CSV table of C-alpha atoms in Angstrom, one decimal:
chain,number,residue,atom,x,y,z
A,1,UNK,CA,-144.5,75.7,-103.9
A,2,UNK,CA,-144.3,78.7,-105.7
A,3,UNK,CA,-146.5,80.6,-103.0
A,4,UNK,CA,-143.5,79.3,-100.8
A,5,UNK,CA,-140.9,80.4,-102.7
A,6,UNK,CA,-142.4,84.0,-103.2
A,7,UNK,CA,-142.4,84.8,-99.5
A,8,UNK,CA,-139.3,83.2,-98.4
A,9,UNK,CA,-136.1,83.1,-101.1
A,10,UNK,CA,-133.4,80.6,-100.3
A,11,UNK,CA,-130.0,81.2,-102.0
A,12,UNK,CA,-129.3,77.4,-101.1
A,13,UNK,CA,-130.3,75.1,-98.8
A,14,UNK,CA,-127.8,75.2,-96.4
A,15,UNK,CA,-129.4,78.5,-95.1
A,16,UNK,CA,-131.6,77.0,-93.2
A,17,UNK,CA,-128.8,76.0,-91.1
A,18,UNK,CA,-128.9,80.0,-89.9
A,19,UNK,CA,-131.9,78.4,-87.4
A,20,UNK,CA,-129.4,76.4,-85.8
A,21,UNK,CA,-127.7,79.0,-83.5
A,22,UNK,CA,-128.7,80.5,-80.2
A,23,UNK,CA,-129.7,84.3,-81.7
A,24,UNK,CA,-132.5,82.2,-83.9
A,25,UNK,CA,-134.0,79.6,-81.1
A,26,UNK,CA,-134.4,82.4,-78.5
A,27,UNK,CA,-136.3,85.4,-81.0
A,28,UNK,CA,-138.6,82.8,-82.3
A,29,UNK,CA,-139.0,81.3,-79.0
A,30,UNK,CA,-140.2,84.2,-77.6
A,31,UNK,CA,-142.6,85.2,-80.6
A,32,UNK,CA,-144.1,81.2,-80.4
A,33,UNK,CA,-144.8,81.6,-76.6
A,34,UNK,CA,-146.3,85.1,-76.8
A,35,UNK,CA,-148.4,84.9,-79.7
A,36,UNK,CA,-149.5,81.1,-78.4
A,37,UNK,CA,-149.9,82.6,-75.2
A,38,UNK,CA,-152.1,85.8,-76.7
A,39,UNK,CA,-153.9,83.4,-78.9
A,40,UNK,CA,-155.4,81.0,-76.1
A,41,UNK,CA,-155.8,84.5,-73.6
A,42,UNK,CA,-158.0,85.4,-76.2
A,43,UNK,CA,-160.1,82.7,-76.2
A,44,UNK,CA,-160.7,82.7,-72.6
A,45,UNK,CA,-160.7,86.7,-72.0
A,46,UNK,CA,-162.5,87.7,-75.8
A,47,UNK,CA,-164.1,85.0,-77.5
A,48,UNK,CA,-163.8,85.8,-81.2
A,49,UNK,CA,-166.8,84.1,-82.6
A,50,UNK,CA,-169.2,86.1,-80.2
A,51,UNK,CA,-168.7,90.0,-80.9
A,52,UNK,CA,-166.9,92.1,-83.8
A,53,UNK,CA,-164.6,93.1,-81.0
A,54,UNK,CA,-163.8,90.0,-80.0
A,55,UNK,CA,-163.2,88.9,-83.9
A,56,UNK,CA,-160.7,91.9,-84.9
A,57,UNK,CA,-158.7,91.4,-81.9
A,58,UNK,CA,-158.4,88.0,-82.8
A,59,UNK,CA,-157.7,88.7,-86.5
A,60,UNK,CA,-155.2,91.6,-85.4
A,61,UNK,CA,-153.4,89.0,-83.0
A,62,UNK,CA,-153.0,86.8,-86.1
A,63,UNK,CA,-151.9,89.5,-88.4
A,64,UNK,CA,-149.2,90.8,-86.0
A,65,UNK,CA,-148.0,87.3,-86.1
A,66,UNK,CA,-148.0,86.4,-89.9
A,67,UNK,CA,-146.2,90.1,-90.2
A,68,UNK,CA,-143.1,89.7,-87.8
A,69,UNK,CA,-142.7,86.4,-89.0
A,70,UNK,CA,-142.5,87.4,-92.7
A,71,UNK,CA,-140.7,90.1,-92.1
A,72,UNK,CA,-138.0,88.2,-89.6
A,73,UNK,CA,-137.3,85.2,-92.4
A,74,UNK,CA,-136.7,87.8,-94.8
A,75,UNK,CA,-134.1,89.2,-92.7
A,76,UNK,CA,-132.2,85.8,-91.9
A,77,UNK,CA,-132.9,84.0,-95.3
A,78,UNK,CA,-133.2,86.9,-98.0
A,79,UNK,CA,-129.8,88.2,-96.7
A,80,UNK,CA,-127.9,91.3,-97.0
A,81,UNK,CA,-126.1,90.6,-100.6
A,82,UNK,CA,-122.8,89.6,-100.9
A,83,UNK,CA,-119.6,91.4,-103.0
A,84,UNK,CA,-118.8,88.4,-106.0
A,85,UNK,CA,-115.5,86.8,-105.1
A,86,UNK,CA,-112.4,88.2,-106.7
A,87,UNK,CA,-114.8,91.1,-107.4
A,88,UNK,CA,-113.0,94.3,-109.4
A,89,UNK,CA,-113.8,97.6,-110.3
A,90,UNK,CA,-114.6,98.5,-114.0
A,91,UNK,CA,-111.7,100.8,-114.0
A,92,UNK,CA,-108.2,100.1,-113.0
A,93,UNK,CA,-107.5,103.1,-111.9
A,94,UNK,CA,-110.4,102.8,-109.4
A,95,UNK,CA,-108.7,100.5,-107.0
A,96,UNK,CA,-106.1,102.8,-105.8
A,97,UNK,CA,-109.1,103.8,-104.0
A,98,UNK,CA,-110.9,100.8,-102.8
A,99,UNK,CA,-109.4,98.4,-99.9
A,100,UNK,CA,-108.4,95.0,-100.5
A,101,UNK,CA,-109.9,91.6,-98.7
A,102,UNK,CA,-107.2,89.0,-98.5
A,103,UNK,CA,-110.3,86.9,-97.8
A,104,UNK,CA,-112.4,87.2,-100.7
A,105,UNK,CA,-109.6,87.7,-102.7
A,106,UNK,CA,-111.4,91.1,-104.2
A,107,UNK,CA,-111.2,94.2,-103.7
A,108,UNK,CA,-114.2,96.1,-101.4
A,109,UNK,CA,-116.9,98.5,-103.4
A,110,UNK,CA,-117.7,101.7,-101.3
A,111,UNK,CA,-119.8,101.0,-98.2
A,112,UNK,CA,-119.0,97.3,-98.1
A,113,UNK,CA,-117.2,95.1,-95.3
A,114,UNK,CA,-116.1,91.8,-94.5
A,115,UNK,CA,-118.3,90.2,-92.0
A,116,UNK,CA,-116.1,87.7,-89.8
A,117,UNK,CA,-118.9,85.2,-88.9
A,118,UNK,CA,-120.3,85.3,-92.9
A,119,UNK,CA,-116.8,85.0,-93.8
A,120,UNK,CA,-118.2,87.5,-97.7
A,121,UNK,CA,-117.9,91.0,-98.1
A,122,UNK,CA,-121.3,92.3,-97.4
A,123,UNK,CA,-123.6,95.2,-99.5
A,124,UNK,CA,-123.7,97.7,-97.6
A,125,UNK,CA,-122.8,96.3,-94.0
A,126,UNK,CA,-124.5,97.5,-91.1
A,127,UNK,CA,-123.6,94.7,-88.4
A,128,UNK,CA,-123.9,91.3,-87.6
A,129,UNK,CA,-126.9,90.1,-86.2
A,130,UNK,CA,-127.2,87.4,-83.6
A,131,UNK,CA,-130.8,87.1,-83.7
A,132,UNK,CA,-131.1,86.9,-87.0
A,133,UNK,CA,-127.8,85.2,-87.5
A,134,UNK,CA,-126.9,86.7,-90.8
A,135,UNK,CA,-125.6,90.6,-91.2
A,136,UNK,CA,-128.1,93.4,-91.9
A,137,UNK,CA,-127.5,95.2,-95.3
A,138,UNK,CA,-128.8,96.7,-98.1
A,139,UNK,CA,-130.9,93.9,-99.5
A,140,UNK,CA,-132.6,92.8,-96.1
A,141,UNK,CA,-132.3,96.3,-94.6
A,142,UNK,CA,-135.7,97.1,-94.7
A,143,UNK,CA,-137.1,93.5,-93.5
A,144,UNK,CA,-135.1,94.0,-91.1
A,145,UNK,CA,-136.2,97.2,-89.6
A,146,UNK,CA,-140.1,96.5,-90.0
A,147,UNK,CA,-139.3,93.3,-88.2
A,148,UNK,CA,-138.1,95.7,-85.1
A,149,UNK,CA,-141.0,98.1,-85.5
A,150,UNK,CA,-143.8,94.8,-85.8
A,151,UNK,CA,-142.5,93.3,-82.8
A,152,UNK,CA,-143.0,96.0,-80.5
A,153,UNK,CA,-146.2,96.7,-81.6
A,154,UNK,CA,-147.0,92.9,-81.4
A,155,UNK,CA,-145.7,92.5,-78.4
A,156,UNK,CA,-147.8,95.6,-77.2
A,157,UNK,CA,-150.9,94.1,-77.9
A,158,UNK,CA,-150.1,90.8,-76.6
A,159,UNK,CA,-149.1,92.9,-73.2
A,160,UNK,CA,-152.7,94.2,-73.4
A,161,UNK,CA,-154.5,90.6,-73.9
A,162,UNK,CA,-152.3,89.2,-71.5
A,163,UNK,CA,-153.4,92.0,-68.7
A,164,UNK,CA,-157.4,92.1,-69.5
A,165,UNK,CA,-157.4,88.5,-69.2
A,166,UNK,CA,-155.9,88.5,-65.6
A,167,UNK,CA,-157.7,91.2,-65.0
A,168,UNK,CA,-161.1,89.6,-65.8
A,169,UNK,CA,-160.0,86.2,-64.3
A,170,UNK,CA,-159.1,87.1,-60.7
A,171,UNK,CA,-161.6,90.1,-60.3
A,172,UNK,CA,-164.3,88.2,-59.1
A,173,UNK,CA,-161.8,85.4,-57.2
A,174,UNK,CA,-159.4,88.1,-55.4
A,175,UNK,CA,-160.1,91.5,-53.8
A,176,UNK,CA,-157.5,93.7,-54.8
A,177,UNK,CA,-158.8,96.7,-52.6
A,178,UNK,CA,-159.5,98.5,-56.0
A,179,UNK,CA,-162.8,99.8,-55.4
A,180,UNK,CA,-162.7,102.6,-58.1
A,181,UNK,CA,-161.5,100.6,-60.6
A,182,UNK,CA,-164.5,99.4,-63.0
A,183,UNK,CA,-164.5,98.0,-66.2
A,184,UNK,CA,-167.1,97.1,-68.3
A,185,UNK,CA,-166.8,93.6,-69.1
A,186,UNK,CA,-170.2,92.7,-70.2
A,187,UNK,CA,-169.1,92.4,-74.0
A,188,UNK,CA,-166.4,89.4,-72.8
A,189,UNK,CA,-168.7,88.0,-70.3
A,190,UNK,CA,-171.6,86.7,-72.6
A,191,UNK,CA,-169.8,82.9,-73.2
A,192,UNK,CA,-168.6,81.2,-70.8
A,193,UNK,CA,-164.3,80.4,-71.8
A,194,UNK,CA,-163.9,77.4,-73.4
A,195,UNK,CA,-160.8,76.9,-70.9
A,196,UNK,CA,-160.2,77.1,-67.1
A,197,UNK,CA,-157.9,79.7,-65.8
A,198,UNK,CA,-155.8,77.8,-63.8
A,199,UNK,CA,-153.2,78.3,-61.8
A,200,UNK,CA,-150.3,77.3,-64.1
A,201,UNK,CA,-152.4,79.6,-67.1
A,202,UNK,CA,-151.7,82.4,-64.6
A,203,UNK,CA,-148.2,81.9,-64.5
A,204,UNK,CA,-147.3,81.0,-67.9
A,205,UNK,CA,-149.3,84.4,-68.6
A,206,UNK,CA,-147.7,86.3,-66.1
A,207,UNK,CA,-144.4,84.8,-68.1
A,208,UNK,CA,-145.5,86.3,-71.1
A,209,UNK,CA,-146.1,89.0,-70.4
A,210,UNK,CA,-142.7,89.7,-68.4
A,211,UNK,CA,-141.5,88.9,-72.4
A,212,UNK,CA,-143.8,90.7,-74.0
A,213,UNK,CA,-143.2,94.0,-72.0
A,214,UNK,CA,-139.1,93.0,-72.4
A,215,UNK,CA,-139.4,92.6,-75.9
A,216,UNK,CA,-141.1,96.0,-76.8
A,217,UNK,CA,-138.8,97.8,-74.5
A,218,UNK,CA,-135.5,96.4,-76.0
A,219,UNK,CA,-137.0,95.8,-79.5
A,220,UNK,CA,-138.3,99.6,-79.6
A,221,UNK,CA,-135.4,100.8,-78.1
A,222,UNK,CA,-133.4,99.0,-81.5
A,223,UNK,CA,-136.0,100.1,-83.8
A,224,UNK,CA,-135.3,103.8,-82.6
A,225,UNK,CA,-131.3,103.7,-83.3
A,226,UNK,CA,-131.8,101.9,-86.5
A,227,UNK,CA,-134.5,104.7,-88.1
A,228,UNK,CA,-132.3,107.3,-86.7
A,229,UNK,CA,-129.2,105.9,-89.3
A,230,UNK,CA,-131.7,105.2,-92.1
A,231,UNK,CA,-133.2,109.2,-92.2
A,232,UNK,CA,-129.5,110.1,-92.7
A,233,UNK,CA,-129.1,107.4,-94.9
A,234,UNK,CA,-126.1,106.0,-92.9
A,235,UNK,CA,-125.1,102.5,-91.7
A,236,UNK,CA,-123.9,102.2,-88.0
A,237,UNK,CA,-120.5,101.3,-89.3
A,238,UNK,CA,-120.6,104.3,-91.2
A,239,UNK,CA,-121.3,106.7,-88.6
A,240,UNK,CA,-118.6,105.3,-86.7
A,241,UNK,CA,-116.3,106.5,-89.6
A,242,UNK,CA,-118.1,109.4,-89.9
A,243,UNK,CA,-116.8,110.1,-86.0
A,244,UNK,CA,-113.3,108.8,-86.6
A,245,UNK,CA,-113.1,111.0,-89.6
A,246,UNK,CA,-114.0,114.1,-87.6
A,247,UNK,CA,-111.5,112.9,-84.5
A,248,UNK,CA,-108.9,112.9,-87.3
A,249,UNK,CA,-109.3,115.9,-89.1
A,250,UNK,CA,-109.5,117.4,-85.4
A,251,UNK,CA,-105.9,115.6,-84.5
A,252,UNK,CA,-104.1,116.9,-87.2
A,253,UNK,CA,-105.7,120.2,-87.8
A,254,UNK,CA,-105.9,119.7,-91.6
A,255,UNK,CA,-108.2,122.3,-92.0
A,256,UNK,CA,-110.4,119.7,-94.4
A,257,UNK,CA,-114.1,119.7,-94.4
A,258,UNK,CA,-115.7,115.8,-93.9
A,259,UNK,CA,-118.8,115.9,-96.2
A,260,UNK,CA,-120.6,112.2,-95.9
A,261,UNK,CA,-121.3,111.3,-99.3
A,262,UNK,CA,-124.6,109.3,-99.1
A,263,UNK,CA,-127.0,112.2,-97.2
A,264,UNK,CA,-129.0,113.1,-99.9
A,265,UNK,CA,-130.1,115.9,-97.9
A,266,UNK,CA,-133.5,115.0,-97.2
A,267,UNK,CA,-135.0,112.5,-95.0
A,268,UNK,CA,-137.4,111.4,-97.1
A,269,UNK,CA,-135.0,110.9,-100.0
A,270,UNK,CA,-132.3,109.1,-97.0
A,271,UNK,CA,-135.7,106.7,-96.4
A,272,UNK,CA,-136.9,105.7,-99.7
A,273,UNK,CA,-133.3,104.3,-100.7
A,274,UNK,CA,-133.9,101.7,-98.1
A,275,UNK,CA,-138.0,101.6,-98.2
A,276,UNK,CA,-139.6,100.5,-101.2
A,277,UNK,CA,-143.3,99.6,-102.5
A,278,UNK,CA,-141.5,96.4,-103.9
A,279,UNK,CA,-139.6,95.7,-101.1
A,280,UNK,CA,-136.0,95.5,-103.5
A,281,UNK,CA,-133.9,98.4,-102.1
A,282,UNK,CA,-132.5,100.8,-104.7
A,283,UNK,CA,-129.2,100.8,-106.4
A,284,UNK,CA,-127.3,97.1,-107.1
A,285,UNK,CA,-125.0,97.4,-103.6
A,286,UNK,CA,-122.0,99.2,-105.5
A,287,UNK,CA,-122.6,102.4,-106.9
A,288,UNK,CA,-124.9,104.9,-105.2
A,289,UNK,CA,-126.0,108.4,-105.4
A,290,UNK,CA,-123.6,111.1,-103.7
A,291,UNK,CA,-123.8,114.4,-102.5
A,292,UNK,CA,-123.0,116.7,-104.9
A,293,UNK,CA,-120.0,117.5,-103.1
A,294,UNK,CA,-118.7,114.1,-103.2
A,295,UNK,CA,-117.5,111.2,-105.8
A,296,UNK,CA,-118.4,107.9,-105.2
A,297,UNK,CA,-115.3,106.7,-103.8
A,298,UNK,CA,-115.0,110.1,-101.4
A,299,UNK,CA,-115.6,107.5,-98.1
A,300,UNK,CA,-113.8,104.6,-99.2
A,301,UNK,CA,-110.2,107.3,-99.6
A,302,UNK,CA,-111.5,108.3,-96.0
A,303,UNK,CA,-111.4,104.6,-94.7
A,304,UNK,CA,-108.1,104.3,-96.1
A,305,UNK,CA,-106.7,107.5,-94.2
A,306,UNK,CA,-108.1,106.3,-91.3
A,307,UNK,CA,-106.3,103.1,-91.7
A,308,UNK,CA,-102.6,104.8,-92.2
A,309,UNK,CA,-103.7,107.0,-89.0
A,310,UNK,CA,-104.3,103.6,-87.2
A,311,UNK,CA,-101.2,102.1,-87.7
A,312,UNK,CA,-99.4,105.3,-87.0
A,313,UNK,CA,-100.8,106.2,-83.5
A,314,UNK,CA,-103.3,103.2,-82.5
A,315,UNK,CA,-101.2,100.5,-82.4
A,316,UNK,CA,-99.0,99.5,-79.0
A,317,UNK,CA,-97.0,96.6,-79.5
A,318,UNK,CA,-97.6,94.1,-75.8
A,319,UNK,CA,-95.4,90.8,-75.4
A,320,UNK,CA,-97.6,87.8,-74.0
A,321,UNK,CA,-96.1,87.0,-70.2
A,322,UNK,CA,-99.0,84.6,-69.4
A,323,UNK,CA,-100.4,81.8,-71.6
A,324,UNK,CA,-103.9,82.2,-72.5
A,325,UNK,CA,-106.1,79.4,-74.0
A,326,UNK,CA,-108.6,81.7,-75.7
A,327,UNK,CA,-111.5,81.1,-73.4
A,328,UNK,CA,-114.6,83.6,-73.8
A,329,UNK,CA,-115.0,83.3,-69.7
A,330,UNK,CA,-111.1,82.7,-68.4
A,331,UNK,CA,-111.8,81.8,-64.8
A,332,UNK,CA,-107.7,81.3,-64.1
A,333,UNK,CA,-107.6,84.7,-65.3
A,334,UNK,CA,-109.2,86.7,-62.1
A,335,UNK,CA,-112.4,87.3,-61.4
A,336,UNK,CA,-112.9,91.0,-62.4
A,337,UNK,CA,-111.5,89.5,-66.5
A,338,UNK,CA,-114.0,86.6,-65.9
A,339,UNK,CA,-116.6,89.2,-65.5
A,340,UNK,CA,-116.1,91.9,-67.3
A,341,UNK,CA,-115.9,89.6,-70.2
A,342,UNK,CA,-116.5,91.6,-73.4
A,343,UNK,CA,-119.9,91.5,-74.5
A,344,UNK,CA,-119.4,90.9,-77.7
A,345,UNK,CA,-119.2,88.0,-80.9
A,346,UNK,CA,-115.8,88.8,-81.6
A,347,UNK,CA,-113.2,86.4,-81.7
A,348,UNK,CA,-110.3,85.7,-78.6
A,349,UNK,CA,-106.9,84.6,-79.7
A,350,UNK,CA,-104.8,82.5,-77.8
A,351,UNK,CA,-101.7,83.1,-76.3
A,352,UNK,CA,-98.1,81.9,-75.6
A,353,UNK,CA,-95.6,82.9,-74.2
A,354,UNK,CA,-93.4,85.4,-76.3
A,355,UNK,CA,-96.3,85.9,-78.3
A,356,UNK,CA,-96.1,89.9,-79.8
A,357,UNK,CA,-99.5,91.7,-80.2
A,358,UNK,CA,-100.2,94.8,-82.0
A,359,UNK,CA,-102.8,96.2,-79.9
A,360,UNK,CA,-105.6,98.5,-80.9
A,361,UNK,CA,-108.2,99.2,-78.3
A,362,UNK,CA,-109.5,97.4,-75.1
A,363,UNK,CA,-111.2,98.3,-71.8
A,364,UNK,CA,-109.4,97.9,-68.3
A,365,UNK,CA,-109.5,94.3,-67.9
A,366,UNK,CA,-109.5,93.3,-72.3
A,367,UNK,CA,-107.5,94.3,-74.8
A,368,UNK,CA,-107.9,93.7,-78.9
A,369,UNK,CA,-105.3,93.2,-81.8
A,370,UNK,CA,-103.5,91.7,-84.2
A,371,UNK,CA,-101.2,88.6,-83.2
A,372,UNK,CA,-97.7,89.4,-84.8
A,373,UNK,CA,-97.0,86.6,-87.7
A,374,UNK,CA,-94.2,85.2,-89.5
A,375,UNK,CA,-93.4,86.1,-93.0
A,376,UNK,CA,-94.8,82.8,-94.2
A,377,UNK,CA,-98.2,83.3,-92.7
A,378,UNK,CA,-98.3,86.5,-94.0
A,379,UNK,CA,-97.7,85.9,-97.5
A,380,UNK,CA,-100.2,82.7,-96.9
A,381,UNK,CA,-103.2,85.7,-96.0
A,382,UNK,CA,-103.6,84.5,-92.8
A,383,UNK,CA,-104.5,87.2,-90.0
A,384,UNK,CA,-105.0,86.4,-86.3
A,385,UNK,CA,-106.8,89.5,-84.5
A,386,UNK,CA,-109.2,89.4,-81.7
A,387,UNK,CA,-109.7,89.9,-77.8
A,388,UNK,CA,-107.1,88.5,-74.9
A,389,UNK,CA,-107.1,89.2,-71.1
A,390,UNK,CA,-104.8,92.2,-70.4
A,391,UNK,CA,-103.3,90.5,-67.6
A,392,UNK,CA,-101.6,88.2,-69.8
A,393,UNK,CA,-99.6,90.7,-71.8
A,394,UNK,CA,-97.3,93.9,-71.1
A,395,UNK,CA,-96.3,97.1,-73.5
A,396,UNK,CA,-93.2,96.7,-74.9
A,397,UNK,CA,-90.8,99.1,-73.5
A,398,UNK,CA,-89.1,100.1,-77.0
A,399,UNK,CA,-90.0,99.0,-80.8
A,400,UNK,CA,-88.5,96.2,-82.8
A,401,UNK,CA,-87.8,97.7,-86.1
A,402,UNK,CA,-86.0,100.7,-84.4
A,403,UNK,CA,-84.2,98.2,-82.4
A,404,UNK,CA,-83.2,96.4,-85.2
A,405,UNK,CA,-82.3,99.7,-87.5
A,406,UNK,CA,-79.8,100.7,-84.6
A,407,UNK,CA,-78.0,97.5,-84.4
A,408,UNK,CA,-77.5,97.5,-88.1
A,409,UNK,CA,-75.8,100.8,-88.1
A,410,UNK,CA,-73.4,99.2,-85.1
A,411,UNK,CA,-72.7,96.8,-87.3
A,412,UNK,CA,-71.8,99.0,-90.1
C-alpha cells in the first residue's frame, strides 16, 4: 500500500473520477492498444527469451510503458496545486496589486488563474488539459512534460516493432517487387512465433501503427511548444500576456519598457525551476524569483492594466435578435456556425431575446462575452461569459450609460 501510495498521491478519492471523461478514455486507450499491440508483435517478430536483442527490446517495450504511465497519473492525479480558499496576502497593502476571484472568494497570488472546469485558482496555470482532465501547473508541470516527451519516443519504438514484424510476416507470403531490399533476419528467425499472423493481426497492426505514428507526431509536436515556454521559464498564459503587454505599450505609446519578471536569464536556470532530481518543483506556488528588474508583483500590476485597457477598447456591447439554446453544434443556426464551431472547452451561453452582451473577441461566424446582468446577480457574484453564434446578435448602435446620462440632463 505504501508502494502505491508513493507513486500515485491522491488528494481524495473522488479524483479518480478525473478517468471518467472523454480526454482520459481516449490517451490511455491508445497507450493500452499500442503497447498490447507492440508487446504481442514482439513475440511473434523478436522472441525475447531467444537472443539479448530480442530480451532488451522486450524489456525497453516494457520500460517505455511503466514510464508514460507513471509519468501521465502524476499529471492527472498529483495535480497542479491549488490557491487556499479565501487566500490573502501577508501584507495589506499587497492586494492593491493582486486581482480578486469572486469564485474562491480570495484574492489571486502572481502567476495564478481560475481554471473554469477545476472551478480553484491554480499554481501557476498553464491550461486545462483534456487528456489529462485536470490543469497543468507548477506541481505536475514536469510530469506532465516527460509524459509528452515518453510518448513519442514510446510510440516511436512501437512504430518500429509494429513495421519489422509486417515486414518479416509477409516477406516470404507477398512479393513486393523489392528486390534490393534485404534484411537480415536470421537473429528473429531461430523460433518459430508462438502466434499466427493472421489476417485480423495484420490489421489490428496496421491500426496501431496509424496511432503510433499519430501519436508521436501530435505528441512531439506538444512536447516542442511546451519546452520552448519552460527554457524561458513562462507559462502559455503568460506569454500571451507578455504579447498583450507589448500590443499595449505599442497602442498607447507610453514609452515603458515590458521586462517579464520570471526569466532568470538563463535557460538552464528557466529549466531547473520546473525539473527537479526530486521531482517537487521549486518555490511553494506564490512567491518566486524575479529579474532583478522586477518585484514580485511587476506581472500581476500588468494583468491589471491590461484589464482597464480591456474594458476601455475590447468591449462592443451586441443585443440578442435570435434565441439561442446554448448548443456546442447549433444546426438551426446555419451550416457554416454549425461548422466552424469553436474548437474549444469553453462554455456557450444561452440567449433570449433582448439579451445585452459585452463582447470581447470571436471569429466570423462566433463571438465571446459577458452576458449583461442585473444588479442582484451581480452583487450575488454570479458571471455569465462564454461563446454564442454571431448570427443571433447585433452591435448596438449607441451606448446605454451615455444614453441614459443624456436623458437625465433633459430632464434637468
Amino acid at each position: 500500500m505504501k508502494f502505491l501510495s508513493a507513486i500515485v498521491t491522491f488528494e481524495n478519492l473522488h479524483e479518480v473520477r478525473r478517468l471518467c471523461h472523454w480526454g482520459p478514455v481516449i490517451a490511455l486507450s491508445v497507450i493500452g492498444i499500442c503497447s498490447t499491440m507492440a508487446i504481442f508483435d514482439s513475440i511473434i517478430w523478436y522472441w525475447p527469451l531467444d537472443t539479448t536483442g530480442g530480451s532488451v527490446n522486450f524489456i525497453m517495450l516494457l520500460n517505455w510503458t511503466v514510464l508514460i504511465l507513471y509519468n501521465y497519473f502524476n499529471a492527472m492525479f498529483g495535480g497542479p496545486g491549488y490557491i487556499p480558499l479565501d487566500w490573502k496576502p501577508d501584507s495589506q497593502q499587497e492586494s492593491q496589486y493582486l486581482q480578486f476571484c469572486r469564485v474562491c472568494q480570495g484574492f489571486k497570488p502572481p502567476r495564478s488563474h481560475h481554471c473554469r472546469k477545476c472551478n480553484r485558482c491554480v499554481m501557476k496555470m498553464d491550461h486545462h488539459c483534456p487528456w489529462i482532465n485536470n490543469c497543468c501547473g507548477h506541481q505536475n508541470h514536469a510530469y506532465f512534460t516527460s509524459f509528452l516527451i515518453l510518448a513519442p519516443l514510446g510510440c516511436s519504438h512501437a512504430a518500429i516493432i509494429f513495421v519489422m514484424t509486417m515486414y518479416t510476416q509477409l516477406y516470404e507470403r507477398i512479393s513486393f517487387g523489392w528486390s534490393t531490399v534485404k534484411i537480415d533476419m536470421s537473429a528473429p528467425r531461430r523460433v518459430q512465433p508462438l502466434m499466427p499472423f493472421s489476417v485480423p493481426a495484420f490489421a489490428a497492426t496496421l491500426f496501431a501503427l496509424g496511432l503510433a505514428l499519430g501519436t508521436t507526431i501530435a505528441v512531439g509536436m506538444l512536447f516542442f511548444i511546451q519546452m520552448k515556454v519552460i527554457l524561458r521559464n513562462k507559462t502559455s498564459i503568460e506569454a500571451w500576456i507578455e504579447e498583450k503587454a507589448k500590443d499595449r505599450i505599442q497602442y498607447y505609446q507610453t514609452g515603458e519598457e515590458f521586462i517579464f519578471p520570471y526569466d532568470l536569464g538563463g535557460r538552464w536556470e528557466n529549466f531547473k525551476q520546473v525539473f527537479t532530481w526530486s521531482g517537487t518543483p521549486r518555490g511553494d506556488g506564490v512567491q518566486w524569483p524575479v529579474h532583478p528588474k522586477c518585484h514580485q508583483h511587476t506581472l500581476t500590476i500588468e494583468q491589471l492594466k491590461q484589464k482597464a485597457d480591456k474594458r476601455v477598447r475590447s468591449q462592443v456591447q451586441y443585443r440578442a435578435v435570435e434565441v439561442y439554446n446554448g448548443a456546442c453544434c447549433p444546426v438551426s443556426k446555419g451550416l457554416q456556425t454549425f461548422f466552424r464551431t469553436p474548437c474549444t472547452e469553453e462554455p456557450r451561453i444561452p440567449l433570449s431575446k433582448g439579451d445585452t452582451i459585452l463582447a470581447t473577441r470571436g471569429t466570423k461566424w462566433w463571438m465571446y462575452g459577458d452576458k449583461v446582468l442585473g444588479e442582484e446577480q451581480i452583487n450575488a457574484g454570479e458571471r455569465i461569459r462564454g461563446w454564442f453564434p454571431r448570427r443571433c446578435v447585433e452591435k448596438c448602435h449607441y451606448d446605454t450609460a451615455a444614453s441614459d446620462n443624456t436623458s437625465e440632463k433633459k430632464i434637468n
